[in-house]
Coordinates of N, CA and C in Angstrom, one line a residue:
M1 N 0.9 -1.2 0.0 CA 0.0 0.0 0.0 C 0.9 1.2 0.0
S2 N 0.7 2.1 -0.9 CA 1.5 3.3 -1.0 C 0.9 4.4 0.0
V3 N 1.7 5.4 0.2 CA 1.4 6.5 1.1 C 0.1 7.2 0.6
A4 N -0.1 7.4 -0.7 CA -1.2 8.1 -1.2 C -2.5 7.4 -1.1
E5 N -2.5 6.1 -1.0 CA -3.8 5.4 -1.0 C -4.8 5.8 0.2
P6 N -4.3 5.9 1.4 CA -5.3 6.3 2.4 C -5.9 7.7 2.2
S7 N -5.1 8.6 1.7 CA -5.7 10.0 1.5 C -6.7 10.0 0.3
V8 N -6.4 9.2 -0.8 CA -7.4 9.0 -1.9 C -8.6 8.4 -1.4
A9 N -8.5 7.3 -0.6 CA -9.7 6.6 -0.1 C -10.5 7.5 0.8
S10 N -9.8 8.3 1.7 CA -10.5 9.2 2.6 C -11.2 10.3 1.8
R11 N -10.6 10.8 0.8 CA -11.3 11.8 0.0 C -12.5 11.2 -0.7
N12 N -12.4 10.0 -1.2 CA -13.6 9.4 -1.9 C -14.7 9.1 -0.9
V13 N -14.4 8.7 0.3 CA -15.4 8.4 1.3 C -16.0 9.7 1.7
M14 N -15.2 10.7 1.9 CA -15.8 12.0 2.4 C -16.7 12.7 1.4
W15 N -16.5 12.4 0.1 CA -17.3 13.0 -0.9 C -18.8 12.4 -0.8
I16 N -18.9 11.3 -0.2 CA -20.2 10.7 0.1 C -20.7 11.1 1.5
L17 N -19.8 11.0 2.4 CA -20.2 11.2 3.8 C -20.6 12.6 4.1
I18 N -19.9 13.6 3.6 CA -20.2 15.0 3.9 C -21.6 15.4 3.4
P19 N -21.9 15.2 2.2 CA -23.3 15.5 1.7 C -24.4 14.8 2.5
S20 N -24.1 13.5 2.8 CA -25.1 12.8 3.6 C -25.4 13.4 4.9
L21 N -24.3 13.8 5.6 CA -24.4 14.4 6.9 C -25.1 15.8 6.8
I22 N -24.8 16.6 5.8 CA -25.5 17.9 5.6 C -27.0 17.7 5.4
I23 N -27.3 16.7 4.5 CA -28.7 16.4 4.2 C -29.4 16.0 5.5
D24 N -28.8 15.1 6.2 CA -29.4 14.6 7.5 C -29.7 15.7 8.4
M25 N -28.7 16.6 8.7 CA -29.0 17.6 9.7 C -30.0 18.7 9.1
F26 N -29.9 18.9 7.8 CA -30.9 19.8 7.1 C -32.3 19.2 7.4
A27 N -32.5 17.9 7.2 CA -33.8 17.3 7.4 C -34.2 17.4 8.8
F28 N -33.3 17.1 9.7 CA -33.6 17.1 11.2 C -34.0 18.5 11.7
T29 N -33.4 19.5 11.1 CA -33.6 20.9 11.7 C -34.7 21.6 10.9
C30 N -35.2 21.0 9.8 CA -36.4 21.7 9.1 C -37.6 21.8 10.1
I31 N -37.7 20.9 11.0 CA -38.9 20.9 11.9 C -38.8 22.0 13.0
L32 N -37.6 22.5 13.2 CA -37.4 23.4 14.4 C -38.3 24.6 14.4
P33 N -38.5 25.3 13.2 CA -39.4 26.4 13.3 C -40.9 26.0 13.6
L34 N -41.3 24.8 13.3 CA -42.6 24.3 13.5 C -42.8 23.7 14.9
F35 N -41.8 23.2 15.5 CA -41.9 22.5 16.7 C -42.6 23.2 17.8
P36 N -42.2 24.4 18.1 CA -42.8 25.1 19.3 C -44.3 25.3 19.1
S37 N -44.8 25.6 17.9 CA -46.2 25.8 17.7 C -46.9 24.4 17.8
M38 N -46.3 23.4 17.3 CA -46.9 22.0 17.4 C -47.0 21.6 18.9
L39 N -45.9 21.9 19.7 CA -46.0 21.5 21.1 C -47.1 22.4 21.8
N40 N -47.2 23.6 21.5 CA -48.2 24.4 22.1 C -49.6 24.0 21.8
Y41 N -49.8 23.5 20.5 CA -51.1 23.1 20.1 C -51.5 21.7 20.7
Y42 N -50.5 20.8 20.7 CA -50.9 19.4 21.2 C -50.6 19.1 22.6
A43 N -49.5 19.7 23.2 CA -49.1 19.4 24.5 C -49.9 20.3 25.5
K44 N -50.4 19.7 26.5 CA -51.3 20.4 27.5 C -50.5 20.9 28.7
N45 N -49.3 20.3 28.9 CA -48.5 20.8 30.1 C -47.0 20.8 29.7
V46 N -46.3 21.5 30.6 CA -44.8 21.7 30.3 C -44.0 20.4 30.3
V47 N -44.4 19.5 31.2 CA -43.6 18.3 31.4 C -43.8 17.4 30.1
F48 N -45.0 17.3 29.6 CA -45.3 16.6 28.4 C -44.5 17.2 27.2
S49 N -44.5 18.5 27.1 CA -43.8 19.2 26.1 C -42.3 18.9 26.1
G50 N -41.7 18.9 27.3 CA -40.3 18.6 27.4 C -40.0 17.2 27.1
L51 N -40.9 16.2 27.5 CA -40.7 14.8 27.1 C -40.8 14.6 25.6
L52 N -41.8 15.2 25.0 CA -42.0 15.1 23.6 C -40.8 15.7 22.8
G53 N -40.4 16.9 23.3 CA -39.3 17.6 22.6 C -38.0 16.8 22.7
S54 N -37.8 16.0 23.7 CA -36.5 15.2 23.9 C -36.6 13.8 23.5
L55 N -37.8 13.4 23.0 CA -38.1 12.0 22.7 C -37.1 11.5 21.6
F56 N -36.9 12.2 20.5 CA -36.0 11.8 19.4 C -34.6 11.6 19.9
S57 N -34.1 12.6 20.6 CA -32.7 12.6 21.1 C -32.5 11.5 22.1
A58 N -33.5 11.3 23.0 CA -33.4 10.2 24.0 C -33.3 8.8 23.4
L59 N -34.2 8.6 22.4 CA -34.1 7.3 21.7 C -32.8 7.2 20.9
Q60 N -32.3 8.2 20.3 CA -31.1 8.2 19.6 C -30.0 7.8 20.6
F61 N -30.0 8.4 21.7 CA -29.0 8.1 22.8 C -29.0 6.6 23.2
L62 N -30.2 6.1 23.3 CA -30.3 4.7 23.7 C -30.0 3.7 22.6
A63 N -30.3 4.0 21.3 CA -30.1 3.1 20.2 C -28.7 3.2 19.6
S64 N -28.0 4.3 19.8 CA -26.7 4.5 19.1 C -25.6 3.5 19.5
P65 N -25.5 3.1 20.7 CA -24.5 2.1 21.1 C -24.7 0.8 20.3
T66 N -25.9 0.4 20.3 CA -26.3 -0.9 19.6 C -26.0 -0.8 18.1
L67 N -26.4 0.3 17.5 CA -26.2 0.5 16.1 C -24.8 0.7 15.8
G68 N -24.0 1.3 16.6 CA -22.6 1.4 16.5 C -21.9 0.0 16.5
A69 N -22.3 -0.8 17.4 CA -21.7 -2.2 17.5 C -22.1 -3.0 16.3
L70 N -23.3 -2.8 15.8 CA -23.7 -3.5 14.6 C -22.9 -3.0 13.4
S71 N -22.4 -1.8 13.4 CA -21.5 -1.3 12.3 C -20.2 -2.0 12.3
D72 N -19.7 -2.5 13.5 CA -18.5 -3.3 13.6 C -18.7 -4.7 13.0
V73 N -20.0 -5.2 13.1 CA -20.3 -6.5 12.6 C -20.6 -6.5 11.2
Y74 N -21.5 -5.6 10.7 CA -22.0 -5.7 9.4 C -21.3 -4.7 8.4
G75 N -20.5 -3.8 9.0 CA -19.8 -2.8 8.1 C -20.4 -1.4 8.3
R76 N -19.5 -0.5 8.1 CA -19.9 0.9 8.2 C -20.9 1.4 7.2
R77 N -20.6 1.0 5.9 CA -21.5 1.3 4.8 C -22.9 0.8 5.0
T78 N -23.0 -0.4 5.4 CA -24.3 -1.1 5.6 C -25.1 -0.3 6.7
M79 N -24.4 0.0 7.8 CA -25.2 0.7 8.9 C -25.5 2.1 8.5
L80 N -24.6 2.8 7.8 CA -24.9 4.2 7.4 C -26.1 4.2 6.4
L81 N -26.1 3.2 5.6 CA -27.3 3.1 4.6 C -28.5 2.7 5.4
A82 N -28.5 1.8 6.3 CA -29.6 1.4 7.2 C -30.1 2.6 8.0
S83 N -29.2 3.3 8.6 CA -29.6 4.5 9.3 C -30.3 5.6 8.5
G84 N -29.7 5.8 7.3 CA -30.3 6.7 6.3 C -31.7 6.3 5.9
I85 N -31.9 5.0 5.6 CA -33.2 4.5 5.2 C -34.2 4.7 6.3
G86 N -33.8 4.3 7.6 CA -34.7 4.4 8.7 C -35.1 5.9 9.0
T87 N -34.1 6.8 8.8 CA -34.4 8.2 9.0 C -35.3 8.7 7.9
M88 N -35.1 8.3 6.7 CA -35.9 8.7 5.6 C -37.4 8.2 5.8
I89 N -37.5 7.0 6.2 CA -38.8 6.4 6.5 C -39.5 7.3 7.6
S90 N -38.8 7.7 8.6 CA -39.4 8.5 9.7 C -39.9 9.8 9.1
Y91 N -39.1 10.4 8.2 CA -39.5 11.7 7.6 C -40.7 11.5 6.7
M92 N -40.8 10.4 6.0 CA -41.9 10.1 5.2 C -43.2 9.9 6.0
I93 N -43.0 9.2 7.2 CA -44.2 9.1 8.1 C -44.6 10.4 8.6
W94 N -43.6 11.3 9.0 CA -44.0 12.6 9.4 C -44.7 13.4 8.4
L95 N -44.2 13.3 7.1 CA -44.8 14.1 6.0 C -46.2 13.7 5.8
R96 N -46.6 12.5 6.0 CA -47.9 12.0 5.8 C -48.8 12.0 7.0
A97 N -48.2 12.3 8.2 CA -48.9 12.3 9.4 C -50.1 13.2 9.4
E98 N -51.3 12.7 9.7 CA -52.5 13.5 9.9 C -52.9 13.6 11.3
T99 N -52.3 12.8 12.2 CA -52.6 12.9 13.6 C -51.3 13.1 14.4
F100 N -51.5 13.6 15.6 CA -50.3 13.8 16.4 C -49.7 12.5 16.8
T101 N -50.4 11.4 17.0 CA -49.9 10.1 17.3 C -49.0 9.6 16.2
I102 N -49.3 9.8 14.9 CA -48.5 9.4 13.8 C -47.2 10.3 13.8
F103 N -47.3 11.5 14.1 CA -46.1 12.4 14.2 C -45.2 11.8 15.3
V104 N -45.7 11.5 16.5 CA -44.9 10.9 17.5 C -44.2 9.6 17.0
L105 N -45.0 8.8 16.3 CA -44.5 7.5 15.8 C -43.3 7.8 14.9
S106 N -43.4 8.9 14.1 CA -42.3 9.2 13.1 C -41.0 9.6 13.9
R107 N -41.2 10.3 15.0 CA -40.1 10.7 15.9 C -39.5 9.5 16.5
I108 N -40.3 8.5 16.9 CA -39.8 7.3 17.5 C -38.9 6.5 16.5
V109 N -39.5 6.3 15.3 CA -38.7 5.6 14.2 C -37.4 6.3 13.9
G110 N -37.5 7.7 13.8 CA -36.3 8.4 13.5 C -35.2 8.3 14.6
G111 N -35.6 8.4 15.9 CA -34.7 8.3 17.0 C -34.0 7.0 17.1
L112 N -34.8 5.9 16.8 CA -34.3 4.6 16.9 C -33.3 4.2 15.8
S113 N -33.5 4.9 14.7 CA -32.6 4.6 13.5 C -31.5 5.6 13.2
K114 N -31.3 6.5 14.1 CA -30.4 7.6 13.9 C -29.0 7.3 14.5
A115 N -28.2 6.6 13.7 CA -26.8 6.3 14.1 C -25.7 6.8 13.2
N116 N -26.1 7.7 12.3 CA -25.2 8.1 11.3 C -24.0 8.9 11.9
I117 N -24.1 9.7 12.9 CA -23.0 10.4 13.4 C -22.0 9.5 14.0
N118 N -22.5 8.4 14.7 CA -21.5 7.5 15.3 C -20.8 6.7 14.2
V119 N -21.5 6.3 13.2 CA -20.9 5.6 12.1 C -20.0 6.5 11.3
A120 N -20.4 7.7 11.1 CA -19.5 8.7 10.4 C -18.2 8.9 11.2
T121 N -18.3 9.0 12.5 CA -17.1 9.1 13.3 C -16.2 7.9 13.1
A122 N -16.8 6.7 13.1 CA -16.0 5.4 13.0 C -15.4 5.4 11.6
I123 N -16.1 5.8 10.6 CA -15.6 5.8 9.2 C -14.4 6.7 9.1
V124 N -14.5 7.9 9.7 CA -13.3 8.8 9.7 C -12.1 8.2 10.4
S125 N -12.4 7.5 11.5 CA -11.3 6.9 12.2 C -10.7 5.7 11.4
D126 N -11.5 5.1 10.6 CA -11.0 4.0 9.8 C -10.2 4.5 8.6
V127 N -10.6 5.5 7.9 CA -9.9 5.9 6.7 C -8.8 7.0 6.8
Y128 N -8.8 7.7 7.9 CA -7.8 8.7 8.1 C -6.7 8.1 8.9
K129 N -5.5 8.6 8.6 CA -4.3 8.2 9.4 C -4.5 9.0 10.8
P130 N -4.0 8.4 11.8 CA -4.2 9.0 13.2 C -3.8 10.5 13.2
E131 N -2.7 10.9 12.5 CA -2.4 12.3 12.6 C -3.3 13.2 11.8
D132 N -4.1 12.6 10.9 CA -5.1 13.4 10.1 C -6.5 13.2 10.6
N133 N -6.7 12.5 11.7 CA -8.0 12.2 12.2 C -8.8 13.5 12.6
A134 N -8.1 14.5 13.1 CA -8.8 15.7 13.5 C -9.4 16.4 12.3
K135 N -8.7 16.3 11.2 CA -9.3 17.0 10.0 C -10.6 16.3 9.6
G136 N -10.6 15.0 9.6 CA -11.9 14.3 9.3 C -13.0 14.6 10.3
M137 N -12.6 14.7 11.6 CA -13.6 15.0 12.6 C -14.2 16.4 12.4
A138 N -13.3 17.3 12.0 CA -13.7 18.7 11.7 C -14.6 18.8 10.5
L139 N -14.4 17.9 9.5 CA -15.3 17.9 8.4 C -16.7 17.4 8.8
I140 N -16.8 16.5 9.8 CA -18.1 16.1 10.3 C -18.8 17.2 11.0
G141 N -18.1 17.9 11.8 CA -18.6 19.1 12.5 C -19.1 20.2 11.5
I142 N -18.3 20.4 10.5 CA -18.7 21.5 9.5 C -19.9 21.0 8.8
S143 N -20.0 19.7 8.4 CA -21.2 19.2 7.7 C -22.4 19.4 8.5
Y144 N -22.3 19.1 9.8 CA -23.5 19.3 10.7 C -23.8 20.7 10.8
S145 N -22.8 21.6 10.9 CA -23.1 23.0 11.1 C -23.8 23.6 9.9
V146 N -23.4 23.2 8.7 CA -24.0 23.7 7.4 C -25.4 23.2 7.4
G147 N -25.7 22.0 7.7 CA -27.1 21.5 7.7 C -27.9 22.2 8.7
F148 N -27.3 22.4 9.9 CA -28.1 23.1 11.0 C -28.3 24.5 10.6
L149 N -27.5 25.1 9.8 CA -27.7 26.5 9.4 C -28.8 26.7 8.4
I150 N -28.8 25.8 7.4 CA -29.8 26.0 6.3 C -31.1 25.3 6.6
G151 N -31.2 24.2 7.4 CA -32.4 23.5 7.7 C -33.5 24.4 8.3
P152 N -33.3 25.1 9.3 CA -34.4 26.0 9.9 C -34.8 27.0 8.9
M153 N -33.9 27.5 8.1 CA -34.4 28.6 7.1 C -35.4 28.0 6.2
F154 N -35.1 26.8 5.6 CA -36.0 26.1 4.7 C -37.3 25.7 5.5
G155 N -37.1 25.2 6.7 CA -38.3 24.9 7.5 C -39.2 26.0 7.7
A156 N -38.7 27.2 7.9 CA -39.5 28.4 8.1 C -40.2 28.8 6.8
Y157 N -39.4 28.6 5.7 CA -40.0 28.9 4.4 C -41.1 27.9 4.0
F158 N -40.9 26.6 4.3 CA -41.9 25.6 4.0 C -43.1 25.8 4.8
S159 N -42.9 26.3 6.0 CA -44.1 26.5 6.9 C -45.0 27.7 6.4
T160 N -44.4 28.6 5.6 CA -45.2 29.7 5.1 C -45.9 29.3 3.8
I161 N -45.4 28.3 3.0 CA -46.0 27.9 1.8 C -46.9 26.7 1.9
A162 N -46.7 25.9 3.0 CA -47.5 24.7 3.2 C -49.0 25.0 3.1
P163 N -49.5 26.0 3.8 CA -51.0 26.2 3.8 C -51.4 26.6 2.4
K164 N -50.6 27.2 1.6 CA -51.0 27.7 0.3 C -51.1 26.6 -0.7
V165 N -50.3 25.5 -0.5 CA -50.4 24.3 -1.4 C -51.2 23.2 -0.9
G166 N -51.8 23.4 0.2 CA -52.7 22.4 0.8 C -52.1 21.3 1.6
L167 N -50.9 21.6 2.2 CA -50.3 20.6 3.1 C -50.6 20.9 4.5

């Protein structure tokens, strides 16, 4: 193996990983402009609002170690793909939700399938040399920051046009 191979491999992997992380955080944060009004409308007390607001992250916290271990067994690519598919299914459920219960179900599915950040971190550790690991981790952080920056802007825009198009 030549010295150039790890850097070529890491560049190729990062061309896939970075956009997928941006899209993921974009989709996750699109709901943020809508979430407070949804909680005010459906939640009758502060405790319920807090529990509902943290449901996705709590389930992600509980599921991530298992999904990370599965990435060691079945491979990083397989688990990144499975996480992306599960997250996409949760967003499709949310998009079609006509009741609050279905919305909560979408958040449960999303939280249980969200392991992409753990798998992305493992991928960076696998493909980068130890001395370049910080660069790869910085790219993960930048990807999430870009998605977090543009997601709420689009969510706010979508919330203004949704009633006009019958959503």
